[in-house]
Amino acid sequence: MSAIVLLVLGLAGMAGGYFVYSKFIAEKIYRLDPDFKTPAHEYEDGVDFVPTNRFILWGHHFTSVAGAAPIVGPAIAVIWGWLPAFLWVVFGTIFFAGVHDFGAIWASVRNKAKSVGALTGDVVGSRARSIFMIVIFLVLLMVNAVFAVVIAGLMMNFSSAVVPVWGAILVALIIGQLIYRRMLSLPAVSVIGVIALYALIGLGPSVPLQMPAEVAGLSGNAVWILILFGYAAIASLLPVWVLLQPRDYINGLQLFIGLIVLYGAILLLNPSVVAPMVNSDVPAGTPSMLPLLFVTIACGAISGFHGLVSSGTTSKQLNKETDARFVGYFGAVGEGMLALAAILAATAGFASLADWQAMYTAFGAGGVNAFVEGGAFMIHNGLGLPEATAATLLTVMAALFAGTTMDTGLRLQRYIFQEWGEIYQQPWMKKSAPATLLAVGSCLLLAFGAGGADGTGGMIIWPLFGTTNQLLAGLTLLVITVMLVRLRRPMWYTLVPLCFLLVMTIAALLMQLRTFFNDGNYFLLFLDIVVLIAAIMVAMECAAALKRARTEMAEQGEG
């Protein structure tokens, strides 16, 4: 199978989703109003509520939701073969992720930019809100802890990426000043930022920086994790225009350039997909594809974390309600394109089936390393770029996206603690600094608690990230569906994905429960039980909330 065929079919499907399906959803289901006064204007404060150009906001939203997950998940899932992963990414992006992300922005904007957790209490009920807050907290813990471990591993394994990754922060700070203080035009600033970023990428292999194996009694990996959380804490407290928006925007441009390079290499090289279409010879210990495929690939098909970003930061910056389609749905398409690139790199970026099998020796193998090595192989052979430079380019891409997600994730976790301070009347918790310290402390506890003293084993929580993430997506779709029922609008476009996710999530949790018990992994067993109980309660809340909403509408109709 030619990789070009998969590339063309995947991109064509996602383009059709944006130009046709999202337009239908915008006009007939969400019914966007260009004259609606968005919270960004109503509550403008220059810190969190900031009316933002839709292209800049798209960059923030897209890079915040993308992270490393649409690379890691698909690059692991191809162990079952390229066809299941390809179909779930393409159709999941069109009918699941786009509607979910777009809808979360719309629902939040229509409710004073409340987070989807707080909104649940208003739309569904206080009991559902309590469940939602537990799931949100777990997802943010896992996102921040896992991505810190991923970035630290990349810094340790690819020293040529250290200068570009940290230099990109300085570039973003300068970009923010040029846009908001010097008022330079966006095209000019974009060119300056991209040139600076790629100059750093070119410089990286010449000045590799390697963290010592041990620093003050801590491993190099542990030091990187601590540095990353220190940075994320500071970034989460800064006004969004200073670092978050410009960094996300320039990273969004970087991704598209990176995708163009990778896709261009595929078109010129025309590599064959060496991985099997459906793999019947999976390594021993590999779990069943159904239902694990649908939670292994979360980001890139549908992800509950996106609902947190959509309602936590994006809705507070939306200039016009009609921008929600471009920012939300097209943001999901951008992530789908990244997931598609990960699939192609991890299946066509190897010289032979034997080379591919050598990478995929067990479930969980592959991941970022398969993406970097496979992508670098295609770029080197297709475009002639030195393989070390190509590997640096892809490593920086993965690390920057994971970093921007950490920035946003920690900010969102700070919001959660502040909301808890409001709910439980704890004034000290409502302050930004204490809430940030609580967020960082809990993430570090999980990263080192699951991964050991050096944090290298932190990826042990990845299997539960997918299930918890999809449960969160189901909760977000529940809120949107109930809103649609109360507005007397068609609900099937959100109800069908909601039901599908709940079934797959509960089935995956039950399967993982047995695995964790048999392996004696009681840490993950405990977390799995907590998430499973939450999933069952969510399913019950779904049925009850929809029944109440339909009854209310029927009574109003009779009246």
XYZ file of C-alpha atoms in Angstrom:
559
model
C 0.000 0.000 0.000
C 1.352 3.420 -0.999
C 1.504 5.967 1.811
C 0.384 8.624 -0.700
C -2.988 6.913 -1.076
C -3.617 7.037 2.661
C -2.406 10.638 2.814
C -4.752 11.820 0.049
C -7.771 9.886 1.341
C -7.230 11.099 4.908
C -6.783 14.766 4.016
C -9.707 14.710 1.570
C -12.002 13.245 4.216
C -11.035 15.834 6.836
C -11.373 18.693 4.327
C -14.866 17.479 3.477
C -15.668 17.364 7.183
C -14.681 21.005 7.661
C -16.213 22.506 4.516
C -19.433 20.468 4.531
C -20.221 18.805 7.851
C -19.032 21.593 10.169
C -20.971 24.153 8.118
C -24.135 22.075 8.593
C -23.490 21.806 12.351
C -22.838 25.552 12.617
C -25.983 26.586 10.734
C -28.525 23.915 11.694
C -27.463 22.591 15.107
C -25.479 25.210 17.053
C -26.902 28.118 15.000
C -24.064 30.575 15.520
C -24.966 34.262 15.814
C -22.389 36.779 14.487
C -23.980 39.534 16.618
C -23.855 37.651 19.923
C -21.692 39.505 22.490
C -19.062 36.991 23.552
C -17.676 36.798 27.119
C -14.298 38.022 25.805
C -15.956 41.403 25.206
C -18.422 41.313 28.100
C -15.804 40.514 30.754
C -12.625 41.800 29.098
C -9.861 42.069 31.717
C -6.625 41.860 29.717
C -5.550 38.670 31.535
C -7.936 35.786 30.833
C -10.771 37.500 28.921
C -9.106 38.911 25.805
C -10.881 39.295 22.402
C -8.456 37.631 20.024
C -7.891 37.422 16.290
C -9.292 34.063 15.210
C -6.031 32.945 13.592
C -4.038 33.636 16.768
C -6.752 31.995 18.853
C -6.758 28.982 16.544
C -3.013 28.691 17.105
C -3.473 28.804 20.883
C -6.382 26.376 20.845
C -4.871 23.902 18.406
C -1.443 23.658 19.989
C -2.990 23.481 23.471
C -5.148 20.499 22.545
C -2.585 18.794 20.301
C 0.285 18.049 22.670
C 2.112 14.760 22.272
C -0.998 12.582 22.538
C -1.992 12.611 18.822
C 1.533 11.382 18.125
C 1.878 8.856 20.944
C -1.598 7.279 20.712
C -1.695 6.562 16.944
C 1.966 5.521 16.914
C 1.177 2.913 19.589
C -2.158 1.794 18.083
C -0.674 0.793 14.717
C 0.532 -2.346 16.475
C -2.950 -3.689 15.535
C -2.359 -2.649 11.904
C -2.618 0.595 9.977
C -6.237 0.250 8.800
C -8.044 0.392 12.193
C -5.947 3.367 13.317
C -6.464 5.179 9.991
C -10.244 4.706 9.973
C -10.700 5.796 13.599
C -8.555 8.924 13.140
C -10.330 10.050 9.946
C -13.932 9.285 10.899
C -13.331 10.200 14.535
C -12.044 13.630 13.503
C -15.011 14.305 11.192
C -17.947 13.053 13.272
C -16.630 13.005 16.842
C -13.764 15.402 17.611
C -14.907 18.312 15.456
C -18.458 18.296 16.827
C -17.197 17.858 20.407
C -14.587 20.647 20.351
C -16.776 23.060 18.406
C -19.719 22.315 20.698
C -17.720 22.819 23.900
C -16.724 26.329 22.790
C -20.311 27.152 21.781
C -21.786 25.836 25.054
C -19.282 27.778 27.171
C -19.640 31.028 25.215
C -23.429 30.819 25.601
C -22.962 30.475 29.380
C -20.558 33.287 30.332
C -17.447 31.256 29.424
C -17.989 28.825 32.297
C -15.769 25.783 32.292
C -17.485 22.608 31.209
C -17.225 21.339 34.796
C -19.070 24.320 36.257
C -21.505 24.267 33.342
C -22.438 20.669 34.156
C -23.943 21.797 37.455
C -26.213 24.269 35.663
C -27.220 22.041 32.763
C -27.279 18.532 34.240
C -27.182 18.816 38.035
C -24.950 19.105 41.110
C -24.308 15.351 41.305
C -23.075 15.266 37.712
C -20.874 18.270 38.438
C -19.213 16.417 41.333
C -18.474 13.441 39.063
C -17.226 15.759 36.347
C -14.855 17.577 38.682
C -13.300 14.265 39.800
C -12.800 13.137 36.194
C -11.426 16.538 35.145
C -8.970 16.500 38.023
C -7.747 13.010 37.091
C -7.398 13.893 33.400
C -5.409 17.061 34.129
C -3.191 15.164 36.556
C -2.474 12.533 33.928
C -2.000 15.009 31.068
C 0.472 17.183 32.958
C 2.362 14.282 34.523
C 2.571 12.213 31.329
C 3.605 15.130 29.104
C 6.302 16.208 31.566
C 7.685 12.660 31.447
C 7.491 12.625 27.622
C 9.354 15.940 27.252
C 11.964 14.979 29.832
C 12.583 11.740 27.931
C 12.963 13.624 24.654
C 15.447 16.048 26.271
C 17.490 13.140 27.583
C 17.408 11.112 24.345
C 17.726 13.937 21.791
C 20.156 16.524 23.180
C 20.090 18.418 19.867
C 16.516 19.496 20.654
C 17.270 21.257 23.947
C 18.314 24.624 22.462
C 15.364 24.834 20.007
C 12.783 23.795 22.616
C 13.817 26.350 25.235
C 14.755 28.998 22.680
C 11.191 28.838 21.371
C 10.008 30.311 24.694
C 12.156 33.412 24.153
C 10.852 33.688 20.587
C 7.271 33.525 21.878
C 7.881 36.254 24.470
C 9.257 38.542 21.757
C 6.359 37.696 19.416
C 3.850 38.624 22.131
C 5.479 42.023 22.596
C 5.606 42.678 18.848
C 1.908 41.873 18.428
C 0.400 43.557 21.492
C 2.900 46.312 22.342
C 4.515 47.238 19.028
C 1.352 46.479 17.044
C 3.250 44.884 14.151
C 1.162 43.213 11.471
C 0.434 39.531 12.015
C 2.019 38.374 8.695
C 5.273 40.205 9.497
C 5.405 38.796 13.016
C 4.636 35.313 11.681
C 7.574 35.444 9.272
C 9.927 36.695 12.004
C 8.815 33.998 14.432
C 9.077 31.131 11.951
C 12.544 32.188 10.771
C 13.779 32.461 14.371
C 12.303 29.096 15.332
C 13.774 27.220 12.391
C 17.126 28.923 12.863
C 17.137 27.430 16.356
C 16.227 24.002 14.938
C 19.129 24.257 12.502
C 21.434 25.297 15.343
C 20.346 22.478 17.661
C 22.533 19.635 16.299
C 25.604 21.917 16.445
C 25.167 22.742 20.144
C 23.705 19.637 21.818
C 23.106 20.099 25.531
C 23.075 16.950 27.626
C 21.758 16.962 31.165
C 24.239 15.147 33.470
C 23.175 11.685 34.575
C 22.951 12.971 38.156
C 22.480 16.467 39.609
C 22.446 17.035 43.388
C 21.469 13.433 43.974
C 18.660 13.504 41.382
C 18.693 11.803 37.997
C 18.855 13.982 34.888
C 15.333 12.922 33.951
C 14.001 13.998 37.357
C 15.727 17.381 37.054
C 14.111 17.988 33.672
C 10.675 17.161 35.123
C 11.199 19.655 37.969
C 12.405 22.348 35.554
C 9.408 21.769 33.282
C 6.912 22.143 36.112
C 8.694 25.255 37.368
C 8.390 26.789 33.916
C 4.748 25.683 33.510
C 3.840 27.211 36.888
C 5.246 30.596 35.868
C 3.671 30.407 32.394
C 0.254 29.556 33.838
C 0.269 32.730 35.964
C 1.238 35.137 33.177
C -1.453 36.985 31.174
C -2.392 34.865 28.146
C -1.081 37.436 25.652
C 2.445 37.473 27.137
C 3.407 33.857 26.457
C 0.494 31.431 26.026
C -1.079 32.951 22.904
C 2.126 33.814 20.982
C 3.800 30.514 21.855
C 0.766 28.540 20.776
C 0.394 30.598 17.604
C 3.996 30.216 16.486
C 3.891 26.509 17.359
C 0.768 26.148 15.217
C 2.663 27.622 12.258
C 5.605 25.364 13.074
C 3.360 22.326 13.006
C 1.943 23.130 9.597
C 5.418 23.697 8.205
C 6.528 20.442 9.805
C 3.514 18.646 8.329
C 4.222 20.153 4.896
C 7.827 18.901 5.135
C 6.708 15.441 6.247
C 3.874 15.199 3.714
C 6.175 16.584 0.994
C 8.709 13.858 1.779
C 5.965 11.255 1.436
C 4.894 12.651 -1.943
C 8.471 12.688 -3.260
C 9.614 9.394 -1.755
C 6.301 7.521 -2.218
C 7.159 5.021 0.533
C 5.266 1.803 0.973
C 3.415 1.088 4.196
C 5.418 -1.843 5.516
C 3.195 -2.469 8.550
C 0.357 -4.960 8.041
C -3.131 -3.655 7.235
C -4.540 -5.679 10.139
C -1.881 -7.275 12.311
C -2.733 -10.895 13.124
C 0.704 -11.549 14.625
C 0.784 -9.099 17.521
C 3.427 -9.512 20.267
C 2.549 -11.597 23.294
C 0.629 -9.639 25.909
C -0.948 -7.224 23.425
C -4.568 -6.571 24.511
C -7.584 -6.947 22.232
C -8.024 -4.222 19.632
C -11.674 -3.826 20.628
C -12.270 -1.739 22.671
C -8.662 -0.639 23.397
C -8.192 1.019 19.989
C -10.751 3.705 20.865
C -8.999 4.722 24.067
C -5.408 4.251 22.899
C -6.137 6.809 20.186
C -7.950 9.535 22.097
C -6.386 12.798 20.924
C -6.501 12.667 17.132
C -9.987 11.137 17.074
C -11.781 12.641 20.101
C -10.453 13.824 23.443
C -12.162 15.086 26.572
C -9.154 17.293 27.328
C -10.189 19.392 24.335
C -13.437 20.265 26.107
C -11.423 21.617 29.042
C -9.362 23.849 26.749
C -12.405 24.893 24.708
C -14.351 25.994 27.781
C -11.407 26.874 30.022
C -9.332 29.298 27.938
C -10.570 29.420 24.323
C -14.134 30.550 25.110
C -12.719 33.468 27.102
C -10.858 34.743 24.033
C -13.425 34.228 21.251
C -13.952 37.501 19.397
C -17.107 36.456 17.505
C -19.325 33.446 18.059
C -18.971 32.528 14.388
C -15.213 32.090 14.982
C -16.042 28.960 17.023
C -16.361 26.846 13.883
C -12.906 27.788 12.595
C -11.204 27.595 15.994
C -12.967 24.484 17.311
C -13.727 22.256 14.356
C -10.675 23.209 12.307
C -8.565 22.811 15.449
C -9.769 19.203 15.598
C -8.931 18.796 11.898
C -5.411 20.074 12.582
C -4.959 17.463 15.283
C -6.369 14.792 12.975
C -3.752 15.778 10.407
C -1.043 15.374 13.044
C -2.414 11.948 14.018
C -2.467 10.957 10.330
C 1.187 12.011 10.021
C 2.023 9.906 13.086
C 0.348 6.853 11.522
C 2.237 7.283 8.248
C 5.588 7.877 9.969
C 5.090 4.833 12.200
C 4.064 2.495 9.370
C 5.842 3.744 6.225
C 9.002 5.179 7.810
C 10.793 1.831 7.977
C 12.773 0.039 5.306
C 11.091 -3.323 5.841
C 8.477 -5.196 7.838
C 11.288 -6.706 9.907
C 12.511 -3.220 10.865
C 8.972 -2.250 11.835
C 8.538 -5.387 13.939
C 11.843 -4.655 15.675
C 10.336 -1.353 16.851
C 6.994 -2.867 17.870
C 8.156 -5.635 20.174
C 5.404 -5.106 22.776
C 2.220 -3.135 23.317
C 3.192 0.412 24.242
C 6.350 0.294 22.122
C 6.725 2.701 19.238
C 5.119 5.937 20.307
C 7.190 9.121 19.970
C 10.358 7.223 19.040
C 8.593 5.514 16.099
C 7.290 8.892 14.920
C 10.688 10.591 15.162
C 12.721 7.763 13.644
C 10.175 6.891 10.953
C 9.555 10.521 10.028
C 13.275 11.324 9.935
C 13.837 8.316 7.650
C 11.263 9.618 5.144
C 12.425 13.261 5.295
C 16.065 12.245 4.834
C 15.369 9.960 1.879
C 12.640 12.101 0.326
C 14.044 15.620 0.750
C 17.738 14.969 1.359
C 17.726 16.726 4.749
C 20.388 15.309 7.103
C 18.768 12.647 9.243
C 19.989 14.270 12.479
C 18.380 17.584 11.498
C 15.165 15.826 10.486
C 15.076 13.996 13.819
C 15.637 17.300 15.646
C 12.794 18.905 13.694
C 10.328 16.172 14.663
C 11.569 15.968 18.247
C 11.117 19.728 18.667
C 7.641 19.447 17.146
C 6.631 16.788 19.678
C 8.262 18.536 22.641
C 6.817 21.962 21.848
C 3.292 20.594 21.552
C 3.617 18.664 24.792
C 4.964 21.832 26.423
C 2.136 24.063 25.255
C -0.356 21.501 26.521
C 1.394 21.543 29.901
C 1.137 25.359 29.969
C -2.588 25.235 29.319
C -3.166 22.116 31.414
C -1.589 23.610 34.513
C -3.553 26.839 34.023
C -6.741 24.777 33.780
C -5.808 22.785 36.876
C -5.288 26.075 38.699
C -8.810 27.072 37.618
C -10.130 23.779 39.065
C -8.575 24.431 42.476
C -9.916 27.982 42.391
C -13.394 26.688 41.538
C -13.139 24.263 44.457
C -12.166 27.194 46.656
C -15.341 28.946 45.511
C -17.543 25.870 45.989
C -16.172 24.952 49.430
C -15.695 28.564 50.603
C -11.919 28.466 51.009
C -10.707 32.014 50.185
C -7.009 31.076 50.191
C -7.585 28.450 47.476
C -9.222 31.024 45.197
C -5.921 32.903 44.910
C -3.777 32.140 41.863
C -0.448 31.397 43.589
C -1.705 28.820 46.153
C -3.905 27.154 43.518
C -0.903 26.880 41.183
C 1.263 25.355 43.915
C -1.448 22.772 44.628
C -1.641 21.949 40.925
C 2.130 21.533 40.573
C 2.410 19.531 43.785
C -0.289 17.045 42.814
C 1.228 16.546 39.346
C 4.703 15.958 40.755
C 3.257 13.483 43.242
C 1.737 11.465 40.404
C 4.758 11.725 38.077
C 7.187 10.478 40.725
C 4.683 8.302 42.568
C 3.936 6.316 39.416
C 7.347 6.604 37.826
C 9.714 6.159 40.750
C 12.360 8.521 42.092
C 13.603 9.526 38.636
C 10.166 9.699 36.976
C 11.261 7.501 34.080
C 8.393 5.084 34.692
C 5.751 7.815 34.583
C 4.331 6.489 31.312
C 2.849 3.649 33.365
C -0.310 5.785 33.676
C -0.778 6.083 29.885
C -3.300 3.182 29.632
C -5.653 4.945 32.030
C -5.209 8.355 30.416
C -7.108 7.210 27.330
C -10.088 5.772 29.213
C -10.383 8.735 31.587
C -10.006 11.133 28.687
C -12.795 9.492 26.693
C -15.066 9.468 29.741
C -14.512 13.213 30.000
C -15.430 13.609 26.323
C -18.658 11.734 27.027
C -19.489 14.125 29.863
C -18.896 17.133 27.626
C -21.123 15.662 24.918
C -23.781 15.070 27.587
C -23.818 18.773 28.480
C -24.066 19.767 24.808
C -26.802 17.203 24.124
C -28.959 18.357 27.046
C -28.578 21.969 25.887
C -29.716 20.975 22.389
C -32.749 19.110 23.744
C -33.792 22.139 25.784
C -33.387 24.348 22.727
C -35.519 21.897 20.703
C -32.729 21.154 18.246
C -31.615 17.797 16.766
C -29.550 15.891 19.336
C -28.444 12.809 17.373
C -25.242 14.427 16.106
C -23.912 14.530 19.686
C -25.910 11.688 21.276
C -24.533 8.952 18.986
C -20.853 9.815 19.736
C -21.782 10.090 23.436
C -23.266 6.573 23.582
C -20.392 5.085 21.561
C -17.776 6.574 23.891
C -19.511 5.395 27.043
C -19.783 1.817 25.769
C -16.135 1.673 24.648
C -14.833 3.394 27.785
C -16.643 1.078 30.220
C -15.592 -2.001 28.211
C -11.956 -0.827 28.178
C -11.989 -0.107 31.913
C -13.317 -3.604 32.662
C -10.625 -5.175 30.463
C -7.874 -3.096 32.074
C -9.190 -3.936 35.528
C -8.466 -7.607 34.970
C -5.057 -6.865 33.450
C -3.935 -4.642 36.331
C -5.108 -7.221 38.877
C -3.319 -10.096 37.138
C -0.147 -8.008 36.879
C -0.334 -7.005 40.539
C -0.342 -3.323 39.557
C -2.454 -2.102 42.466
C -1.748 1.595 41.871
C -3.408 1.495 38.450
C -6.004 -0.964 39.745
C -7.164 1.597 42.308
C -7.303 4.391 39.726
C -9.147 2.103 37.305
C -11.819 1.331 39.927
C -12.309 5.053 40.618
C -12.690 5.839 36.915
C -14.960 2.814 36.351
C -17.322 3.916 39.124
C -17.348 7.407 37.621
C -18.077 5.974 34.151
C -21.072 3.979 35.420
C -22.396 7.020 37.258
C -21.930 9.117 34.120
C -23.969 6.622 32.101
C -26.753 6.800 34.696
C -26.606 10.617 34.742
C -26.807 10.652 30.934
C -30.032 8.668 30.944
C -31.564 10.673 33.804
C -30.606 14.102 32.429
C -31.879 13.378 28.923
C -35.131 11.961 30.311
C -35.652 15.083 32.453
C -34.906 17.405 29.547
C -37.312 15.623 27.214
C -40.023 15.582 29.896
C -39.589 19.318 30.485
C -39.892 20.002 26.775
C -42.999 17.823 26.516
C -44.643 19.631 29.442
C -43.826 23.020 27.943
C -45.269 21.877 24.634
C -48.509 20.816 26.304
C -48.668 24.082 28.218
